PDB file of C-alpha atoms in Angstrom:
ATOM      1  CA  GLN A 111     111.355 106.883  90.605  1.00  0.00           C
ATOM      2  CA  LEU A 112     108.403 105.089  91.974  1.00  0.00           C
ATOM      3  CA  SER A 113     106.100 107.829  91.794  1.00  0.00           C
ATOM      4  CA  HIS A 114     106.580 107.925  88.226  1.00  0.00           C
ATOM      5  CA  ILE A 115     106.243 104.266  87.944  1.00  0.00           C
ATOM      6  CA  LYS A 116     102.465 104.590  89.264  1.00  0.00           C
ATOM      7  CA  GLU A 117     101.778 107.775  87.279  1.00  0.00           C
ATOM      8  CA  TYR A 118     102.502 106.114  84.423  1.00  0.00           C
ATOM      9  CA  GLN A 119     100.431 103.121  85.469  1.00  0.00           C
ATOM     10  CA  ASN A 120      97.490 105.040  86.092  1.00  0.00           C
ATOM     11  CA  MET A 121      97.744 106.338  82.656  1.00  0.00           C
ATOM     12  CA  LEU A 122      97.905 103.193  81.102  1.00  0.00           C
ATOM     13  CA  LYS A 123      94.752 102.657  82.701  1.00  0.00           C
ATOM     14  CA  THR A 124      93.028 105.049  81.698  1.00  0.00           C
ATOM     15  CA  PHE A 125      93.874 105.044  78.192  1.00  0.00           C
ATOM     16  CA  GLN A 126      92.903 101.300  78.575  1.00  0.00           C
ATOM     17  CA  SER A 127      89.796 102.369  79.712  1.00  0.00           C
ATOM     18  CA  LYS A 128      88.700 104.691  77.351  1.00  0.00           C
ATOM     19  CA  LEU A 129      90.054 102.462  74.623  1.00  0.00           C
ATOM     20  CA  ASN A 130      87.352  99.883  76.282  1.00  0.00           C
ATOM     21  CA  GLU A 131      84.546 102.536  75.980  1.00  0.00           C
ATOM     22  CA  LEU A 132      85.581 103.539  72.274  1.00  0.00           C
ATOM     23  CA  LYS A 133      85.053  99.851  71.365  1.00  0.00           C
ATOM     24  CA  ASN A 134      82.056  99.425  72.897  1.00  0.00           C
ATOM     25  CA  GLN A 135      80.927 102.971  71.550  1.00  0.00           C
ATOM     26  CA  LEU A 136      81.621 101.056  67.971  1.00  0.00           C
ATOM     27  CA  ILE A 137      80.047  98.454  68.703  1.00  0.00           C
ATOM     28  CA  ILE A 138      76.941 100.401  69.098  1.00  0.00           C
ATOM     29  CA  GLU A 139      77.721 102.578  66.180  1.00  0.00           C
ATOM     30  CA  ASN A 140      77.978  99.069  64.370  1.00  0.00           C
ATOM     31  CA  LYS A 141      74.646  97.704  65.304  1.00  0.00           C
ATOM     32  CA  ASN A 142      72.789 101.381  64.646  1.00  0.00           C
ATOM     33  CA  THR A 143      74.179 101.609  61.436  1.00  0.00           C
ATOM     34  CA  ASP A 144      73.143  98.191  60.025  1.00  0.00           C
ATOM     35  CA  ALA A 145      69.540  98.943  61.935  1.00  0.00           C
ATOM     36  CA  TYR A 146      69.427 102.273  59.783  1.00  0.00           C
ATOM     37  CA  LEU A 147      70.424 100.088  56.438  1.00  0.00           C
ATOM     38  CA  GLU A 148      67.954  97.777  57.126  1.00  0.00           C
ATOM     39  CA  GLU A 149      64.940 100.434  57.860  1.00  0.00           C
ATOM     40  CA  ASN A 150      65.778 102.373  54.721  1.00  0.00           C
ATOM     41  CA  GLU A 151      66.561  99.891  52.462  1.00  0.00           C
ATOM     42  CA  GLU A 152      63.883 100.840  50.080  1.00  0.00           C
ATOM     43  CA  LEU A 153      65.407 104.709  50.170  1.00  0.00           C
ATOM     44  CA  LEU A 154      68.622 102.772  48.908  1.00  0.00           C
ATOM     45  CA  THR A 155      67.179 100.787  46.260  1.00  0.00           C
ATOM     46  CA  LYS A 156      65.952 104.034  44.898  1.00  0.00           C
ATOM     47  CA  LEU A 157      69.376 105.077  45.110  1.00  0.00           C
ATOM     48  CA  ARG A 158      71.016 102.351  43.431  1.00  0.00           C
ATOM     49  CA  GLN A 159      68.345 102.243  40.749  1.00  0.00           C
ATOM     50  CA  LYS A 160      68.827 105.889  39.670  1.00  0.00           C
ATOM     51  CA  PHE A 161      72.486 105.452  39.549  1.00  0.00           C
ATOM     52  CA  LEU A 162      72.181 102.329  37.409  1.00  0.00           C
ATOM     53  CA  GLU A 163      69.332 104.408  35.207  1.00  0.00           C
ATOM     54  CA  MET A 164      72.026 107.366  34.740  1.00  0.00           C
ATOM     55  CA  ALA A 165      74.921 104.397  33.962  1.00  0.00           C
ATOM     56  CA  LYS A 166      72.647 103.343  30.990  1.00  0.00           C
ATOM     57  CA  LYS A 167      72.291 106.083  29.348  1.00  0.00           C
ATOM     58  CA  PHE A 168      75.766 106.311  28.729  1.00  0.00           C
ATOM     59  CA  TYR A 169      76.525 102.665  28.752  1.00  0.00           C
ATOM     60  CA  PRO A 170      73.589 100.513  27.949  1.00  0.00           C
ATOM     61  CA  LYS A 171      75.531  97.197  28.048  1.00  0.00           C
ATOM     62  CA  LYS A 172      77.883  97.690  30.673  1.00  0.00           C
ATOM     63  CA  LYS A 173      77.418  96.327  34.038  1.00  0.00           C
ATOM     64  CA  SER A 174      77.137  99.281  36.693  1.00  0.00           C
ATOM     65  CA  GLY A 175      76.076  99.747  40.236  1.00  0.00           C
ATOM     66  CA  LEU A 176      76.242 101.091  43.744  1.00  0.00           C
ATOM     67  CA  LEU A 177      77.342  99.239  47.041  1.00  0.00           C
ATOM     68  CA  ILE A 178      76.275 100.986  50.361  1.00  0.00           C
ATOM     69  CA  GLU A 179      77.101  98.780  53.511  1.00  0.00           C
ATOM     70  CA  ASN A 180      78.365  99.341  57.081  1.00  0.00           C
ATOM     71  CA  ASN A 181      81.974  99.805  57.320  1.00  0.00           C
ATOM     72  CA  LEU A 182      83.083  97.838  60.575  1.00  0.00           C
ATOM     73  CA  GLY A 183      86.425  99.179  60.358  1.00  0.00           C
ATOM     74  CA  GLU A 184      87.914 101.444  63.292  1.00  0.00           C
ATOM     75  CA  ASN A 185      88.366 104.731  61.333  1.00  0.00           C
ATOM     76  CA  GLN A 186      85.579 107.356  61.116  1.00  0.00           C
ATOM     77  CA  LEU A 187      84.015 106.258  57.690  1.00  0.00           C
ATOM     78  CA  ARG A 188      80.576 105.048  59.093  1.00  0.00           C
ATOM     79  CA  PHE A 189      79.771 103.543  55.035  1.00  0.00           C
ATOM     80  CA  ASN A 190      81.204 102.236  52.353  1.00  0.00           C
ATOM     81  CA  ILE A 191      79.887 103.652  49.159  1.00  0.00           C
ATOM     82  CA  GLU A 192      81.431 103.035  46.103  1.00  0.00           C
ATOM     83  CA  ALA A 193      80.173 103.478  42.447  1.00  0.00           C
ATOM     84  CA  LYS A 194      80.815 101.219  39.712  1.00  0.00           C
ATOM     85  CA  ILE A 195      80.694 101.016  35.996  1.00  0.00           C
ATOM     86  CA  GLU A 196      82.338  98.051  34.304  1.00  0.00           C
ATOM     87  CA  ASP A 197      85.840  99.382  32.636  1.00  0.00           C
ATOM     88  CA  ASP A 198      85.582 102.527  35.353  1.00  0.00           C
ATOM     89  CA  SER A 199      89.469 102.152  35.885  1.00  0.00           C
ATOM     90  CA  SER A 200      89.751 103.878  31.827  1.00  0.00           C
ATOM     91  CA  ASP A 201      89.535 107.637  32.196  1.00  0.00           C
ATOM     92  CA  GLY A 202      86.161 108.612  30.261  1.00  0.00           C
ATOM     93  CA  VAL A 203      84.343 105.977  31.866  1.00  0.00           C
ATOM     94  CA  ASN A 204      85.721 106.835  35.322  1.00  0.00           C
ATOM     95  CA  GLU A 205      84.758 110.256  34.413  1.00  0.00           C
ATOM     96  CA  VAL A 206      81.087 109.493  33.166  1.00  0.00           C
ATOM     97  CA  LYS A 207      80.686 107.436  37.272  1.00  0.00           C
ATOM     98  CA  ILE A 208      81.733 110.822  38.866  1.00  0.00           C
ATOM     99  CA  PHE A 209      79.400 112.676  36.815  1.00  0.00           C
ATOM    100  CA  CYS A 210      76.533 110.171  37.792  1.00  0.00           C
ATOM    101  CA  PHE A 211      77.522 110.086  41.471  1.00  0.00           C
ATOM    102  CA  ASP A 212      77.673 113.701  41.743  1.00  0.00           C
ATOM    103  CA  LEU A 213      74.284 114.363  40.348  1.00  0.00           C
ATOM    104  CA  LEU A 214      72.967 111.221  42.234  1.00  0.00           C
ATOM    105  CA  LEU A 215      73.744 113.571  45.600  1.00  0.00           C
ATOM    106  CA  LEU A 216      72.608 116.731  44.074  1.00  0.00           C
ATOM    107  CA  ILE A 217      68.678 115.063  43.405  1.00  0.00           C
ATOM    108  CA  GLN A 218      68.763 114.076  46.855  1.00  0.00           C
ATOM    109  CA  LYS A 219      68.270 117.130  48.135  1.00  0.00           C
ATOM    110  CA  ARG A 220      69.982 117.045  51.298  1.00  0.00           C
ATOM    111  CA  ILE A 221      72.820 119.919  50.539  1.00  0.00           C
ATOM    112  CA  THR A 222      71.613 123.722  50.629  1.00  0.00           C
ATOM    113  CA  PHE A 223      72.656 124.590  47.035  1.00  0.00           C
ATOM    114  CA  ASP A 224      70.621 123.707  44.219  1.00  0.00           C
ATOM    115  CA  PHE A 225      73.624 123.589  41.893  1.00  0.00           C
ATOM    116  CA  LEU A 226      76.459 121.530  40.441  1.00  0.00           C
ATOM    117  CA  ILE A 227      79.827 122.252  38.500  1.00  0.00           C
ATOM    118  CA  HIS A 228      82.188 120.361  36.396  1.00  0.00           C
ATOM    119  CA  ASP A 229      85.813 121.561  35.026  1.00  0.00           C
ATOM    120  CA  SER A 230      86.101 120.859  31.707  1.00  0.00           C
ATOM    121  CA  ARG A 231      88.616 118.349  32.538  1.00  0.00           C
ATOM    122  CA  LEU A 232      85.763 115.898  33.329  1.00  0.00           C
ATOM    123  CA  LEU A 233      84.902 116.146  29.757  1.00  0.00           C
ATOM    124  CA  ALA A 234      88.532 115.695  28.368  1.00  0.00           C
ATOM    125  CA  ASN A 235      88.586 111.984  27.936  1.00  0.00           C
ATOM    126  CA  MET A 236      85.187 110.714  27.282  1.00  0.00           C
ATOM    127  CA  ASP A 237      84.191 110.064  23.521  1.00  0.00           C
ATOM    128  CA  PRO A 238      81.729 112.881  22.071  1.00  0.00           C
ATOM    129  CA  ARG A 239      79.075 110.581  22.070  1.00  0.00           C
ATOM    130  CA  GLN A 240      79.189 110.203  25.701  1.00  0.00           C
ATOM    131  CA  ARG A 241      79.812 114.189  26.255  1.00  0.00           C
ATOM    132  CA  ALA A 242      76.073 115.090  24.410  1.00  0.00           C
ATOM    133  CA  THR A 243      74.527 112.446  26.646  1.00  0.00           C
ATOM    134  CA  LEU A 244      75.975 114.028  29.598  1.00  0.00           C
ATOM    135  CA  TYR A 245      74.557 117.485  28.646  1.00  0.00           C
ATOM    136  CA  ARG A 246      71.276 115.631  27.709  1.00  0.00           C
ATOM    137  CA  VAL A 247      70.681 113.641  31.331  1.00  0.00           C
ATOM    138  CA  ALA A 248      72.342 117.299  33.000  1.00  0.00           C
ATOM    139  CA  TYR A 249      69.611 119.096  30.789  1.00  0.00           C
ATOM    140  CA  ASP A 250      66.866 116.717  31.730  1.00  0.00           C
ATOM    141  CA  ILE A 251      67.320 116.732  35.678  1.00  0.00           C
ATOM    142  CA  CYS A 252      67.774 120.303  35.969  1.00  0.00           C
ATOM    143  CA  LYS A 253      64.999 120.906  34.050  1.00  0.00           C
ATOM    144  CA  GLU A 254      62.815 118.652  36.299  1.00  0.00           C
ATOM    145  CA  GLU A 255      63.996 119.285  39.489  1.00  0.00           C
ATOM    146  CA  GLY A 256      64.842 123.127  39.499  1.00  0.00           C
ATOM    147  CA  PHE A 257      68.302 122.778  39.163  1.00  0.00           C
ATOM    148  CA  GLN A 258      71.309 124.311  37.462  1.00  0.00           C
ATOM    149  CA  TYR A 259      74.350 122.296  35.158  1.00  0.00           C
ATOM    150  CA  ILE A 260      77.198 125.165  35.615  1.00  0.00           C
ATOM    151  CA  THR A 261      80.280 123.390  33.149  1.00  0.00           C
ATOM    152  CA  THR A 262      83.356 124.660  31.406  1.00  0.00           C
ATOM    153  CA  ILE A 263      83.827 123.226  27.980  1.00  0.00           C
ATOM    154  CA  ASN A 264      87.349 123.477  25.500  1.00  0.00           C
ATOM    155  CA  GLU A 265      86.219 124.661  21.863  1.00  0.00           C
ATOM    156  CA  ASP A 266      87.255 120.977  20.656  1.00  0.00           C
ATOM    157  CA  ALA A 267      85.026 118.945  22.698  1.00  0.00           C
ATOM    158  CA  LEU A 268      82.224 121.420  22.368  1.00  0.00           C
ATOM    159  CA  ILE A 269      82.420 121.077  18.419  1.00  0.00           C
ATOM    160  CA  SER A 270      82.241 117.116  18.920  1.00  0.00           C
ATOM    161  CA  VAL A 271      78.808 117.742  20.815  1.00  0.00           C
ATOM    162  CA  GLU A 272      77.539 120.017  18.449  1.00  0.00           C
ATOM    163  CA  GLU A 273      78.160 117.739  15.530  1.00  0.00           C
ATOM    164  CA  ILE A 274      76.169 114.819  17.308  1.00  0.00           C
ATOM    165  CA  MET A 275      73.124 116.722  18.021  1.00  0.00           C
ATOM    166  CA  ASP A 276      70.711 117.894  15.799  1.00  0.00           C
ATOM    167  CA  GLU A 277      70.672 122.022  15.857  1.00  0.00           C
ATOM    168  CA  ASP A 278      67.607 122.479  17.968  1.00  0.00           C
ATOM    169  CA  GLU A 279      68.574 119.978  20.293  1.00  0.00           C
ATOM    170  CA  TYR A 280      72.305 121.654  20.461  1.00  0.00           C
ATOM    171  CA  GLN A 281      70.765 124.950  21.011  1.00  0.00           C
ATOM    172  CA  ASP A 282      68.008 124.379  23.513  1.00  0.00           C
ATOM    173  CA  ILE A 283      70.501 122.454  25.470  1.00  0.00           C
ATOM    174  CA  ILE A 284      73.760 124.104  25.119  1.00  0.00           C
ATOM    175  CA  GLY A 285      73.963 127.121  22.683  1.00  0.00           C
ATOM    176  CA  LYS A 286      71.219 129.536  24.873  1.00  0.00           C
ATOM    177  CA  SER A 287      72.887 128.407  27.969  1.00  0.00           C
ATOM    178  CA  ILE A 288      76.413 129.889  27.185  1.00  0.00           C
ATOM    179  CA  VAL A 289      77.146 132.660  29.176  1.00  0.00           C
ATOM    180  CA  LEU A 290      80.763 133.364  28.764  1.00  0.00           C
ATOM    181  CA  THR A 291      83.202 132.682  26.075  1.00  0.00           C
ATOM    182  CA  LEU A 292      86.836 132.978  27.496  1.00  0.00           C
ATOM    183  CA  LYS A 293      89.801 133.402  24.248  1.00  0.00           C
ATOM    184  CA  ASP A 294      93.221 134.152  24.245  1.00  0.00           C
ATOM    185  CA  ASP A 295      93.949 136.827  22.277  1.00  0.00           C
ATOM    186  CA  SER A 296      93.930 139.625  24.541  1.00  0.00           C
ATOM    187  CA  ALA A 297      93.486 140.322  28.289  1.00  0.00           C
ATOM    188  CA  GLU A 298      90.197 141.320  28.121  1.00  0.00           C
ATOM    189  CA  SER A 299      89.107 138.135  26.747  1.00  0.00           C
ATOM    190  CA  LYS A 300      90.474 136.190  29.724  1.00  0.00           C
ATOM    191  CA  LEU A 301      88.451 134.688  32.857  1.00  0.00           C
ATOM    192  CA  LEU A 302      89.687 137.921  34.475  1.00  0.00           C
ATOM    193  CA  GLY A 303      89.482 140.463  31.818  1.00  0.00           C
ATOM    194  CA  ILE A 304      93.079 141.268  32.897  1.00  0.00           C
ATOM    195  CA  GLN A 305      96.642 139.718  32.168  1.00  0.00           C
ATOM    196  CA  VAL A 306      98.441 138.243  35.147  1.00  0.00           C
ATOM    197  CA  ASP A 307     101.688 137.675  35.131  1.00  0.00           C
ATOM    198  CA  MET A 308     103.676 136.098  38.375  1.00  0.00           C
ATOM    199  CA  ASP A 309     107.680 136.140  38.347  1.00  0.00           C
ATOM    200  CA  LEU A 310     108.018 132.965  39.690  1.00  0.00           C
ATOM    201  CA  GLU A 311     111.760 133.482  40.127  1.00  0.00           C
ATOM    202  CA  LYS A 312     111.272 136.007  42.742  1.00  0.00           C
ATOM    203  CA  GLN A 313     109.138 134.077  44.905  1.00  0.00           C
TER     204      GLN A 313
END
């Protein structure tokens, strides 16, 4: 029993020593992060300004911003990064916020791919005016930066955009860029070109 107790005490000492090392390392990492944020203030200001610029194209009167700060908690998140647009608790505004933040990540060119893909659900709750603005913003940035923006969109949402844009603008931004139209009138017109039936009762 004494041997087990001593072994347990040694384990506790090892654990406490390791815990102290990690706490000291965390302090060092926090200092390094503060220094990084200070040294890169110009870059961070440009990121905030770019996000604000995109958000204002959708909502000129709403307050918006990008928060980037040191995460001092005992966790694996080095930074607290939070994008905000006033009233983003509503679905439509929140989806615009997601679009702007995703596009901001893309234009930093810190990733190996040069395209961005969004599902039609991103546009589902947007006002038609915001949908049209989304495509204008994506078109301008992709044309300027050489990126590709890929999105799926339901027919009703597409019609709502077409009604807002003039014909030439719609054709330049959307009409000429449609590469696939899916329907449900036959298996051949679906995404895979076949009918996929799953017998869920046997699974």
